[in-house]
Amino acid sequence: MAIYVKDSGTWREISSEAGAQVYVQDGTSFTNKTINNVYIKDGGTWRTAFTLFDTTAFQTTTGTLAVPANANAIHIQYGVGSGGGGYKGVSYDKAGGESSGPGGGSGAYVSDVVFSVTGGENLTITTGNGGSAGTGNYSGTAGAGVATVISGSTTGDLFSLAGGGPSSVSGGGVQGPLRSNTAGTGGSATITATPLTSFTTVDGLTQSDSSFSSGPIGTFNSNGSGVTGGNNGNCGGDNCQINGSVGAASYNGLAGTAGVGGLVNTAATAGTRGGGGAGGGAENYGSGTSGSAGGAGEVNYRFLRTT
């Protein structure tokens, strides 16, 4: 940044040298200070002439990325571990009932949480696909959800959002007894770094700005565990029919994230945004319908500079 002063009516540059620094008097000594903002008076009104760092737009990059040099905080608008898979429904000829496929659990989440980071460090953001659907008729386990993790090369771990647990089944058979069905449990949130609760950015935002409550929960500084998927169990009576169980909704029950259980002759739908996969239904005089996969994990974030 070039800096100019007016000297006897002529503007001259005082910071043209590489690495030039500006010193201000702080008490009785001169100290090198970082300049966050510069204001000028224009026609009697003060206006901003320079801001060290403007809050970035939200983005969803994963993998390894560098924190901008002048940023010192990251706002996680939302993040969630992936959902566990649902299980297939199964029909019986002689057991006197049918089994609904159980649903997978949803991943743990954060919503509108701000953490300190170090400018220039590398952040590693890990997300994963949802757990796969369980396919066997008897005694099996669907795929588990994957944790969503952010860790800094200097800052260390920020958080780990465990994926939703997989649904599972045990026992059963054409001759009976009926299959036992277990829904997947919700993942747990581990918040390692201390979230910021009060701040002002150099471009004028505070924690009360509406953009800090724009995530799925709608409240600043929120986090929580996932929940357990549905389990419709078994229906009684030879050749009864039963619909598949719903997957667990993510983000504390956000609509549309849970997989919808399979109906008779209709496949289950997959979870989204960390929601659990759904179980398949059991139909008259036929095999059960397939379960579905859990929703993938995700992270959406932006960088800030706070004072």
PDB file of C-alpha atoms in Angstrom:
ATOM      1  CA  MET A   1       0.000   0.000   0.000  1.00  0.00           C
ATOM      2  CA  ALA A   2       1.412   3.373  -1.003  1.00  0.00           C
ATOM      3  CA  ILE A   3       1.075   6.203   1.558  1.00  0.00           C
ATOM      4  CA  TYR A   4       1.330   9.902   0.682  1.00  0.00           C
ATOM      5  CA  VAL A   5       1.713  13.065   2.769  1.00  0.00           C
ATOM      6  CA  LYS A   6       1.332  16.688   1.709  1.00  0.00           C
ATOM      7  CA  ASP A   7       4.675  18.510   2.042  1.00  0.00           C
ATOM      8  CA  SER A   8       4.556  22.309   1.425  1.00  0.00           C
ATOM      9  CA  GLY A   9       1.619  21.934  -0.936  1.00  0.00           C
ATOM     10  CA  THR A  10       3.057  18.926  -2.773  1.00  0.00           C
ATOM     11  CA  TRP A  11       1.982  15.299  -2.286  1.00  0.00           C
ATOM     12  CA  ARG A  12       4.885  12.884  -1.901  1.00  0.00           C
ATOM     13  CA  GLU A  13       5.040   9.143  -1.301  1.00  0.00           C
ATOM     14  CA  ILE A  14       6.554   7.963   1.982  1.00  0.00           C
ATOM     15  CA  SER A  15       6.202   4.207   1.527  1.00  0.00           C
ATOM     16  CA  SER A  16       7.683   3.448  -1.877  1.00  0.00           C
ATOM     17  CA  GLU A  17      10.499   1.303  -0.497  1.00  0.00           C
ATOM     18  CA  ALA A  18       9.917  -2.448  -0.405  1.00  0.00           C
ATOM     19  CA  GLY A  19       8.798  -3.509   3.056  1.00  0.00           C
ATOM     20  CA  ALA A  20       8.259   0.094   4.197  1.00  0.00           C
ATOM     21  CA  GLN A  21       6.447   0.418   7.512  1.00  0.00           C
ATOM     22  CA  VAL A  22       4.430   3.129   9.212  1.00  0.00           C
ATOM     23  CA  TYR A  23       4.992   3.894  12.894  1.00  0.00           C
ATOM     24  CA  VAL A  24       2.592   5.681  15.204  1.00  0.00           C
ATOM     25  CA  GLN A  25       3.197   7.054  18.660  1.00  0.00           C
ATOM     26  CA  ASP A  26       1.590   4.801  21.247  1.00  0.00           C
ATOM     27  CA  GLY A  27       1.894   6.446  24.675  1.00  0.00           C
ATOM     28  CA  THR A  28       5.494   7.647  24.820  1.00  0.00           C
ATOM     29  CA  SER A  29       7.030   5.256  22.281  1.00  0.00           C
ATOM     30  CA  PHE A  30       6.691   4.626  18.579  1.00  0.00           C
ATOM     31  CA  THR A  31       5.285   1.189  17.781  1.00  0.00           C
ATOM     32  CA  ASN A  32       4.714  -0.589  14.494  1.00  0.00           C
ATOM     33  CA  LYS A  33       0.917  -0.938  14.164  1.00  0.00           C
ATOM     34  CA  THR A  34      -1.231  -2.849  11.684  1.00  0.00           C
ATOM     35  CA  ILE A  35      -3.580  -0.421   9.944  1.00  0.00           C
ATOM     36  CA  ASN A  36      -7.031  -1.995   9.668  1.00  0.00           C
ATOM     37  CA  ASN A  37      -8.913   0.985   8.256  1.00  0.00           C
ATOM     38  CA  VAL A  38      -8.129   4.431   6.840  1.00  0.00           C
ATOM     39  CA  TYR A  39     -10.778   7.183   6.695  1.00  0.00           C
ATOM     40  CA  ILE A  40     -10.758  10.533   4.929  1.00  0.00           C
ATOM     41  CA  LYS A  41     -13.029  13.511   5.323  1.00  0.00           C
ATOM     42  CA  ASP A  42     -14.748  14.219   2.029  1.00  0.00           C
ATOM     43  CA  GLY A  43     -16.897  17.377   1.916  1.00  0.00           C
ATOM     44  CA  GLY A  44     -17.377  17.287   5.664  1.00  0.00           C
ATOM     45  CA  THR A  45     -18.254  13.546   5.712  1.00  0.00           C
ATOM     46  CA  TRP A  46     -15.913  10.800   6.821  1.00  0.00           C
ATOM     47  CA  ARG A  47     -15.706   7.879   4.423  1.00  0.00           C
ATOM     48  CA  THR A  48     -13.610   4.728   4.233  1.00  0.00           C
ATOM     49  CA  ALA A  49     -10.548   5.055   2.015  1.00  0.00           C
ATOM     50  CA  PHE A  50      -8.980   1.696   2.892  1.00  0.00           C
ATOM     51  CA  THR A  51      -9.993  -1.534   4.648  1.00  0.00           C
ATOM     52  CA  LEU A  52      -7.343  -4.140   5.345  1.00  0.00           C
ATOM     53  CA  PHE A  53      -9.671  -7.110   4.701  1.00  0.00           C
ATOM     54  CA  ASP A  54     -13.183  -7.423   3.317  1.00  0.00           C
ATOM     55  CA  THR A  55     -15.276 -10.382   4.475  1.00  0.00           C
ATOM     56  CA  THR A  56     -15.258 -12.953   1.679  1.00  0.00           C
ATOM     57  CA  ALA A  57     -18.237 -14.615   0.025  1.00  0.00           C
ATOM     58  CA  PHE A  58     -19.375 -18.035   1.246  1.00  0.00           C
ATOM     59  CA  GLN A  59     -17.749 -20.998  -0.475  1.00  0.00           C
ATOM     60  CA  THR A  60     -17.716 -24.789  -0.201  1.00  0.00           C
ATOM     61  CA  THR A  61     -14.170 -25.820  -1.148  1.00  0.00           C
ATOM     62  CA  THR A  62     -12.866 -29.018   0.467  1.00  0.00           C
ATOM     63  CA  GLY A  63      -9.363 -30.419   0.746  1.00  0.00           C
ATOM     64  CA  THR A  64      -6.436 -28.164   1.667  1.00  0.00           C
ATOM     65  CA  LEU A  65      -6.722 -24.400   1.306  1.00  0.00           C
ATOM     66  CA  ALA A  66      -4.716 -21.413   2.515  1.00  0.00           C
ATOM     67  CA  VAL A  67      -6.225 -18.861   4.874  1.00  0.00           C
ATOM     68  CA  PRO A  68      -5.901 -15.400   3.252  1.00  0.00           C
ATOM     69  CA  ALA A  69      -2.915 -13.517   4.679  1.00  0.00           C
ATOM     70  CA  ASN A  70      -4.973 -10.775   6.330  1.00  0.00           C
ATOM     71  CA  ALA A  71      -7.802 -12.985   7.622  1.00  0.00           C
ATOM     72  CA  ASN A  72      -7.854 -14.065  11.259  1.00  0.00           C
ATOM     73  CA  ALA A  73     -11.230 -15.820  11.578  1.00  0.00           C
ATOM     74  CA  ILE A  74     -13.492 -18.225   9.702  1.00  0.00           C
ATOM     75  CA  HIS A  75     -17.297 -18.210   9.784  1.00  0.00           C
ATOM     76  CA  ILE A  76     -18.768 -21.680   9.285  1.00  0.00           C
ATOM     77  CA  GLN A  77     -22.259 -20.968   7.984  1.00  0.00           C
ATOM     78  CA  TYR A  78     -23.017 -24.686   8.125  1.00  0.00           C
ATOM     79  CA  GLY A  79     -21.265 -28.015   8.402  1.00  0.00           C
ATOM     80  CA  VAL A  80     -22.502 -31.579   8.949  1.00  0.00           C
ATOM     81  CA  GLY A  81     -21.191 -35.134   9.012  1.00  0.00           C
ATOM     82  CA  SER A  82     -22.628 -37.486   6.409  1.00  0.00           C
ATOM     83  CA  GLY A  83     -25.670 -39.658   7.118  1.00  0.00           C
ATOM     84  CA  GLY A  84     -25.758 -43.386   7.744  1.00  0.00           C
ATOM     85  CA  GLY A  85     -27.339 -45.760   5.233  1.00  0.00           C
ATOM     86  CA  GLY A  86     -30.822 -47.263   5.436  1.00  0.00           C
ATOM     87  CA  TYR A  87     -31.538 -50.965   5.083  1.00  0.00           C
ATOM     88  CA  LYS A  88     -33.551 -53.084   2.690  1.00  0.00           C
ATOM     89  CA  GLY A  89     -37.039 -54.308   3.631  1.00  0.00           C
ATOM     90  CA  VAL A  90     -37.711 -58.010   3.496  1.00  0.00           C
ATOM     91  CA  SER A  91     -40.767 -60.216   2.945  1.00  0.00           C
ATOM     92  CA  TYR A  92     -41.495 -63.687   4.293  1.00  0.00           C
ATOM     93  CA  ASP A  93     -43.631 -66.572   3.110  1.00  0.00           C
ATOM     94  CA  LYS A  94     -43.983 -68.591   6.317  1.00  0.00           C
ATOM     95  CA  ALA A  95     -42.852 -66.366   9.185  1.00  0.00           C
ATOM     96  CA  GLY A  96     -46.211 -64.648   9.592  1.00  0.00           C
ATOM     97  CA  GLY A  97     -45.010 -61.072   9.001  1.00  0.00           C
ATOM     98  CA  GLU A  98     -42.832 -58.692   7.002  1.00  0.00           C
ATOM     99  CA  SER A  99     -39.927 -56.379   7.975  1.00  0.00           C
ATOM    100  CA  SER A 100     -39.569 -52.668   7.292  1.00  0.00           C
ATOM    101  CA  GLY A 101     -36.007 -51.608   6.569  1.00  0.00           C
ATOM    102  CA  PRO A 102     -34.686 -49.317   9.377  1.00  0.00           C
ATOM    103  CA  GLY A 103     -33.388 -45.810   8.639  1.00  0.00           C
ATOM    104  CA  GLY A 104     -29.855 -44.441   9.058  1.00  0.00           C
ATOM    105  CA  GLY A 105     -28.823 -41.794  11.595  1.00  0.00           C
ATOM    106  CA  SER A 106     -27.958 -38.203  10.702  1.00  0.00           C
ATOM    107  CA  GLY A 107     -24.596 -36.481  11.153  1.00  0.00           C
ATOM    108  CA  ALA A 108     -23.645 -33.963  13.837  1.00  0.00           C
ATOM    109  CA  TYR A 109     -23.724 -30.299  12.787  1.00  0.00           C
ATOM    110  CA  VAL A 110     -22.572 -26.728  13.337  1.00  0.00           C
ATOM    111  CA  SER A 111     -24.457 -23.632  12.186  1.00  0.00           C
ATOM    112  CA  ASP A 112     -23.103 -20.055  12.170  1.00  0.00           C
ATOM    113  CA  VAL A 113     -20.011 -20.660  14.288  1.00  0.00           C
ATOM    114  CA  VAL A 114     -16.891 -18.420  14.108  1.00  0.00           C
ATOM    115  CA  PHE A 115     -13.361 -19.570  14.982  1.00  0.00           C
ATOM    116  CA  SER A 116      -9.987 -17.818  15.092  1.00  0.00           C
ATOM    117  CA  VAL A 117      -7.461 -18.900  12.463  1.00  0.00           C
ATOM    118  CA  THR A 118      -3.987 -17.697  11.462  1.00  0.00           C
ATOM    119  CA  GLY A 119      -3.459 -15.811   8.230  1.00  0.00           C
ATOM    120  CA  GLY A 120      -1.465 -17.861   5.730  1.00  0.00           C
ATOM    121  CA  GLU A 121      -1.905 -21.228   7.456  1.00  0.00           C
ATOM    122  CA  ASN A 122      -3.349 -24.221   5.633  1.00  0.00           C
ATOM    123  CA  LEU A 123      -6.756 -25.546   6.578  1.00  0.00           C
ATOM    124  CA  THR A 124      -7.714 -29.127   5.784  1.00  0.00           C
ATOM    125  CA  ILE A 125     -11.465 -29.617   5.271  1.00  0.00           C
ATOM    126  CA  THR A 126     -12.681 -33.207   5.124  1.00  0.00           C
ATOM    127  CA  THR A 127     -16.194 -34.280   4.185  1.00  0.00           C
ATOM    128  CA  GLY A 128     -17.489 -37.631   2.948  1.00  0.00           C
ATOM    129  CA  ASN A 129     -20.253 -39.374   1.075  1.00  0.00           C
ATOM    130  CA  GLY A 130     -23.169 -40.818   2.991  1.00  0.00           C
ATOM    131  CA  GLY A 131     -23.190 -44.422   4.137  1.00  0.00           C
ATOM    132  CA  SER A 132     -24.324 -46.982   1.585  1.00  0.00           C
ATOM    133  CA  ALA A 133     -27.626 -48.821   1.826  1.00  0.00           C
ATOM    134  CA  GLY A 134     -27.735 -52.270   3.400  1.00  0.00           C
ATOM    135  CA  THR A 135     -28.601 -54.909   0.808  1.00  0.00           C
ATOM    136  CA  GLY A 136     -28.727 -58.331   2.465  1.00  0.00           C
ATOM    137  CA  ASN A 137     -32.002 -59.896   3.580  1.00  0.00           C
ATOM    138  CA  TYR A 138     -30.774 -61.149   6.945  1.00  0.00           C
ATOM    139  CA  SER A 139     -28.079 -60.158   9.461  1.00  0.00           C
ATOM    140  CA  GLY A 140     -26.224 -57.234   7.938  1.00  0.00           C
ATOM    141  CA  THR A 141     -25.179 -53.608   8.442  1.00  0.00           C
ATOM    142  CA  ALA A 142     -25.478 -50.627   6.125  1.00  0.00           C
ATOM    143  CA  GLY A 143     -22.645 -48.137   5.606  1.00  0.00           C
ATOM    144  CA  ALA A 144     -21.770 -45.632   8.328  1.00  0.00           C
ATOM    145  CA  GLY A 145     -21.612 -41.889   7.728  1.00  0.00           C
ATOM    146  CA  VAL A 146     -18.234 -40.131   7.538  1.00  0.00           C
ATOM    147  CA  ALA A 147     -17.052 -37.383   9.889  1.00  0.00           C
ATOM    148  CA  THR A 148     -16.683 -33.805   8.658  1.00  0.00           C
ATOM    149  CA  VAL A 149     -13.482 -32.295  10.075  1.00  0.00           C
ATOM    150  CA  ILE A 150     -11.611 -28.973   9.860  1.00  0.00           C
ATOM    151  CA  SER A 151      -8.035 -28.701  11.095  1.00  0.00           C
ATOM    152  CA  GLY A 152      -5.445 -25.915  10.717  1.00  0.00           C
ATOM    153  CA  SER A 153      -1.694 -26.394  10.286  1.00  0.00           C
ATOM    154  CA  THR A 154      -1.114 -23.708  12.957  1.00  0.00           C
ATOM    155  CA  THR A 155      -4.460 -23.421  14.736  1.00  0.00           C
ATOM    156  CA  GLY A 156      -4.995 -27.169  15.128  1.00  0.00           C
ATOM    157  CA  ASP A 157      -8.367 -28.915  15.153  1.00  0.00           C
ATOM    158  CA  LEU A 158     -11.481 -26.732  14.996  1.00  0.00           C
ATOM    159  CA  PHE A 159     -14.135 -29.445  15.141  1.00  0.00           C
ATOM    160  CA  SER A 160     -15.113 -32.977  14.183  1.00  0.00           C
ATOM    161  CA  LEU A 161     -18.728 -33.745  13.256  1.00  0.00           C
ATOM    162  CA  ALA A 162     -19.270 -37.495  13.412  1.00  0.00           C
ATOM    163  CA  GLY A 163     -21.317 -39.122  10.690  1.00  0.00           C
ATOM    164  CA  GLY A 164     -24.630 -40.819  11.343  1.00  0.00           C
ATOM    165  CA  GLY A 165     -24.623 -44.434  12.406  1.00  0.00           C
ATOM    166  CA  PRO A 166     -25.668 -47.201  10.002  1.00  0.00           C
ATOM    167  CA  SER A 167     -28.889 -49.165  10.277  1.00  0.00           C
ATOM    168  CA  SER A 168     -28.545 -52.888  10.822  1.00  0.00           C
ATOM    169  CA  VAL A 169     -30.586 -56.096  10.904  1.00  0.00           C
ATOM    170  CA  SER A 170     -30.142 -59.481  12.505  1.00  0.00           C
ATOM    171  CA  GLY A 171     -31.725 -62.905  12.301  1.00  0.00           C
ATOM    172  CA  GLY A 172     -34.773 -63.665  10.204  1.00  0.00           C
ATOM    173  CA  GLY A 173     -35.432 -66.164   7.486  1.00  0.00           C
ATOM    174  CA  VAL A 174     -38.104 -67.500   5.173  1.00  0.00           C
ATOM    175  CA  GLN A 175     -39.088 -70.050   7.803  1.00  0.00           C
ATOM    176  CA  GLY A 176     -38.927 -67.448  10.594  1.00  0.00           C
ATOM    177  CA  PRO A 177     -38.416 -65.965  13.055  1.00  0.00           C
ATOM    178  CA  LEU A 178     -38.983 -62.376  11.979  1.00  0.00           C
ATOM    179  CA  ARG A 179     -35.921 -60.226  11.443  1.00  0.00           C
ATOM    180  CA  SER A 180     -34.797 -57.772  14.164  1.00  0.00           C
ATOM    181  CA  ASN A 181     -34.218 -54.223  12.880  1.00  0.00           C
ATOM    182  CA  THR A 182     -32.066 -51.474  14.421  1.00  0.00           C
ATOM    183  CA  ALA A 183     -32.003 -47.852  13.257  1.00  0.00           C
ATOM    184  CA  GLY A 184     -28.750 -45.906  12.932  1.00  0.00           C
ATOM    185  CA  THR A 185     -27.920 -43.465  15.729  1.00  0.00           C
ATOM    186  CA  GLY A 186     -26.946 -39.801  15.356  1.00  0.00           C
ATOM    187  CA  GLY A 187     -23.348 -38.619  15.199  1.00  0.00           C
ATOM    188  CA  SER A 188     -21.827 -36.465  17.977  1.00  0.00           C
ATOM    189  CA  ALA A 189     -20.228 -33.028  17.601  1.00  0.00           C
ATOM    190  CA  THR A 190     -16.749 -32.464  19.057  1.00  0.00           C
ATOM    191  CA  ILE A 191     -15.904 -28.751  19.155  1.00  0.00           C
ATOM    192  CA  THR A 192     -12.173 -28.512  19.920  1.00  0.00           C
ATOM    193  CA  ALA A 193     -11.469 -24.803  19.347  1.00  0.00           C
ATOM    194  CA  THR A 194     -13.270 -22.092  21.307  1.00  0.00           C
ATOM    195  CA  PRO A 195     -15.856 -20.274  19.143  1.00  0.00           C
ATOM    196  CA  LEU A 196     -15.851 -16.467  19.098  1.00  0.00           C
ATOM    197  CA  THR A 197     -18.980 -15.026  20.688  1.00  0.00           C
ATOM    198  CA  SER A 198     -18.350 -11.268  20.433  1.00  0.00           C
ATOM    199  CA  PHE A 199     -16.441  -9.459  17.683  1.00  0.00           C
ATOM    200  CA  THR A 200     -16.399  -6.697  15.100  1.00  0.00           C
ATOM    201  CA  THR A 201     -14.865  -7.190  11.671  1.00  0.00           C
ATOM    202  CA  VAL A 202     -12.709  -4.492  10.100  1.00  0.00           C
ATOM    203  CA  ASP A 203     -15.411  -3.988   7.469  1.00  0.00           C
ATOM    204  CA  GLY A 204     -18.035  -3.306  10.128  1.00  0.00           C
ATOM    205  CA  LEU A 205     -19.875  -6.586  10.797  1.00  0.00           C
ATOM    206  CA  THR A 206     -20.707  -7.780  14.316  1.00  0.00           C
ATOM    207  CA  GLN A 207     -22.044 -11.081  15.589  1.00  0.00           C
ATOM    208  CA  SER A 208     -25.553  -9.560  15.578  1.00  0.00           C
ATOM    209  CA  ASP A 209     -25.487  -9.050  11.800  1.00  0.00           C
ATOM    210  CA  SER A 210     -28.133 -11.185  10.071  1.00  0.00           C
ATOM    211  CA  SER A 211     -25.482 -12.987   8.024  1.00  0.00           C
ATOM    212  CA  PHE A 212     -24.325 -14.684  11.237  1.00  0.00           C
ATOM    213  CA  SER A 213     -27.721 -16.333  11.673  1.00  0.00           C
ATOM    214  CA  SER A 214     -28.181 -17.366   8.035  1.00  0.00           C
ATOM    215  CA  GLY A 215     -27.392 -21.060   8.492  1.00  0.00           C
ATOM    216  CA  PRO A 216     -29.912 -23.913   8.761  1.00  0.00           C
ATOM    217  CA  ILE A 217     -30.555 -23.414  12.494  1.00  0.00           C
ATOM    218  CA  GLY A 218     -31.080 -19.643  12.167  1.00  0.00           C
ATOM    219  CA  THR A 219     -29.237 -18.896  15.427  1.00  0.00           C
ATOM    220  CA  PHE A 220     -25.665 -17.673  15.908  1.00  0.00           C
ATOM    221  CA  ASN A 221     -23.175 -20.124  17.445  1.00  0.00           C
ATOM    222  CA  SER A 222     -25.173 -23.369  17.200  1.00  0.00           C
ATOM    223  CA  ASN A 223     -24.041 -26.978  17.171  1.00  0.00           C
ATOM    224  CA  GLY A 224     -25.512 -30.340  18.029  1.00  0.00           C
ATOM    225  CA  SER A 225     -25.653 -34.083  17.518  1.00  0.00           C
ATOM    226  CA  GLY A 226     -27.506 -35.949  14.820  1.00  0.00           C
ATOM    227  CA  VAL A 227     -30.537 -38.068  15.624  1.00  0.00           C
ATOM    228  CA  THR A 228     -31.602 -41.700  15.288  1.00  0.00           C
ATOM    229  CA  GLY A 229     -33.358 -42.930  12.158  1.00  0.00           C
ATOM    230  CA  GLY A 230     -36.845 -44.417  12.033  1.00  0.00           C
ATOM    231  CA  ASN A 231     -37.704 -48.040  12.767  1.00  0.00           C
ATOM    232  CA  ASN A 232     -41.143 -49.281  11.744  1.00  0.00           C
ATOM    233  CA  GLY A 233     -40.218 -52.804  12.828  1.00  0.00           C
ATOM    234  CA  ASN A 234     -42.347 -55.681  11.572  1.00  0.00           C
ATOM    235  CA  CYS A 235     -45.973 -56.093  10.645  1.00  0.00           C
ATOM    236  CA  GLY A 236     -47.953 -59.146  11.783  1.00  0.00           C
ATOM    237  CA  GLY A 237     -49.845 -61.626   9.641  1.00  0.00           C
ATOM    238  CA  ASP A 238     -48.838 -63.619   6.616  1.00  0.00           C
ATOM    239  CA  ASN A 239     -48.251 -61.407   3.545  1.00  0.00           C
ATOM    240  CA  CYS A 240     -48.927 -58.151   5.392  1.00  0.00           C
ATOM    241  CA  GLN A 241     -47.285 -55.059   3.966  1.00  0.00           C
ATOM    242  CA  ILE A 242     -45.238 -52.400   5.671  1.00  0.00           C
ATOM    243  CA  ASN A 243     -43.560 -49.229   4.441  1.00  0.00           C
ATOM    244  CA  GLY A 244     -39.881 -48.511   4.893  1.00  0.00           C
ATOM    245  CA  SER A 245     -38.638 -46.417   7.803  1.00  0.00           C
ATOM    246  CA  VAL A 246     -37.629 -42.795   7.403  1.00  0.00           C
ATOM    247  CA  GLY A 247     -34.003 -41.732   7.690  1.00  0.00           C
ATOM    248  CA  ALA A 248     -33.003 -39.233  10.361  1.00  0.00           C
ATOM    249  CA  ALA A 249     -33.231 -35.522   9.486  1.00  0.00           C
ATOM    250  CA  SER A 250     -30.044 -33.485   9.905  1.00  0.00           C
ATOM    251  CA  TYR A 251     -29.485 -29.981  11.344  1.00  0.00           C
ATOM    252  CA  ASN A 252     -31.885 -30.581  14.241  1.00  0.00           C
ATOM    253  CA  GLY A 253     -34.762 -31.662  12.001  1.00  0.00           C
ATOM    254  CA  LEU A 254     -34.251 -29.551   8.860  1.00  0.00           C
ATOM    255  CA  ALA A 255     -37.048 -30.421   6.427  1.00  0.00           C
ATOM    256  CA  GLY A 256     -36.090 -32.354   3.333  1.00  0.00           C
ATOM    257  CA  THR A 257     -32.806 -33.815   4.586  1.00  0.00           C
ATOM    258  CA  ALA A 258     -34.113 -37.226   5.694  1.00  0.00           C
ATOM    259  CA  GLY A 259     -34.479 -40.079   3.236  1.00  0.00           C
ATOM    260  CA  VAL A 260     -38.117 -41.098   2.703  1.00  0.00           C
ATOM    261  CA  GLY A 261     -38.949 -44.734   3.429  1.00  0.00           C
ATOM    262  CA  GLY A 262     -39.704 -47.004   0.519  1.00  0.00           C
ATOM    263  CA  LEU A 263     -43.358 -47.783  -0.083  1.00  0.00           C
ATOM    264  CA  VAL A 264     -44.729 -50.985  -1.457  1.00  0.00           C
ATOM    265  CA  ASN A 265     -43.345 -51.175  -5.032  1.00  0.00           C
ATOM    266  CA  THR A 266     -41.617 -47.765  -4.585  1.00  0.00           C
ATOM    267  CA  ALA A 267     -37.931 -47.377  -3.762  1.00  0.00           C
ATOM    268  CA  ALA A 268     -36.701 -45.352  -0.795  1.00  0.00           C
ATOM    269  CA  THR A 269     -35.178 -41.926  -1.444  1.00  0.00           C
ATOM    270  CA  ALA A 270     -31.689 -41.007  -0.256  1.00  0.00           C
ATOM    271  CA  GLY A 271     -30.846 -38.591   2.527  1.00  0.00           C
ATOM    272  CA  THR A 272     -29.385 -35.187   1.702  1.00  0.00           C
ATOM    273  CA  ARG A 273     -27.070 -32.765   3.554  1.00  0.00           C
ATOM    274  CA  GLY A 274     -26.076 -35.289   6.210  1.00  0.00           C
ATOM    275  CA  GLY A 275     -29.539 -36.821   6.596  1.00  0.00           C
ATOM    276  CA  GLY A 276     -29.931 -40.557   7.102  1.00  0.00           C
ATOM    277  CA  GLY A 277     -30.810 -42.936   4.312  1.00  0.00           C
ATOM    278  CA  ALA A 278     -34.250 -44.552   4.463  1.00  0.00           C
ATOM    279  CA  GLY A 279     -35.276 -48.160   4.768  1.00  0.00           C
ATOM    280  CA  GLY A 280     -37.104 -50.161   2.143  1.00  0.00           C
ATOM    281  CA  GLY A 281     -40.657 -51.456   2.445  1.00  0.00           C
ATOM    282  CA  ALA A 282     -41.988 -54.993   2.309  1.00  0.00           C
ATOM    283  CA  GLU A 283     -44.612 -55.825  -0.284  1.00  0.00           C
ATOM    284  CA  ASN A 284     -47.295 -58.469  -0.718  1.00  0.00           C
ATOM    285  CA  TYR A 285     -46.174 -61.695  -2.428  1.00  0.00           C
ATOM    286  CA  GLY A 286     -42.722 -60.413  -3.299  1.00  0.00           C
ATOM    287  CA  SER A 287     -39.343 -59.266  -2.073  1.00  0.00           C
ATOM    288  CA  GLY A 288     -38.701 -56.132  -0.039  1.00  0.00           C
ATOM    289  CA  THR A 289     -37.714 -52.857  -1.675  1.00  0.00           C
ATOM    290  CA  SER A 290     -34.200 -51.456  -1.387  1.00  0.00           C
ATOM    291  CA  GLY A 291     -33.034 -48.981   1.218  1.00  0.00           C
ATOM    292  CA  SER A 292     -31.098 -45.823   0.334  1.00  0.00           C
ATOM    293  CA  ALA A 293     -27.802 -44.092   1.052  1.00  0.00           C
ATOM    294  CA  GLY A 294     -27.267 -41.308   3.571  1.00  0.00           C
ATOM    295  CA  GLY A 295     -26.653 -37.709   2.548  1.00  0.00           C
ATOM    296  CA  ALA A 296     -23.117 -36.430   1.995  1.00  0.00           C
ATOM    297  CA  GLY A 297     -21.374 -34.218   4.539  1.00  0.00           C
ATOM    298  CA  GLU A 298     -20.795 -30.545   3.763  1.00  0.00           C
ATOM    299  CA  VAL A 299     -19.111 -27.339   4.895  1.00  0.00           C
ATOM    300  CA  ASN A 300     -19.877 -23.768   3.829  1.00  0.00           C
ATOM    301  CA  TYR A 301     -17.628 -20.970   5.103  1.00  0.00           C
ATOM    302  CA  ARG A 302     -16.173 -17.482   4.616  1.00  0.00           C
ATOM    303  CA  PHE A 303     -13.105 -15.672   5.974  1.00  0.00           C
ATOM    304  CA  LEU A 304     -13.154 -12.546   8.179  1.00  0.00           C
ATOM    305  CA  ARG A 305     -10.795 -10.202   9.947  1.00  0.00           C
ATOM    306  CA  THR A 306     -11.926  -9.269  13.453  1.00  0.00           C
ATOM    307  CA  THR A 307     -10.606  -6.605  15.796  1.00  0.00           C
TER     308      THR A 307
END
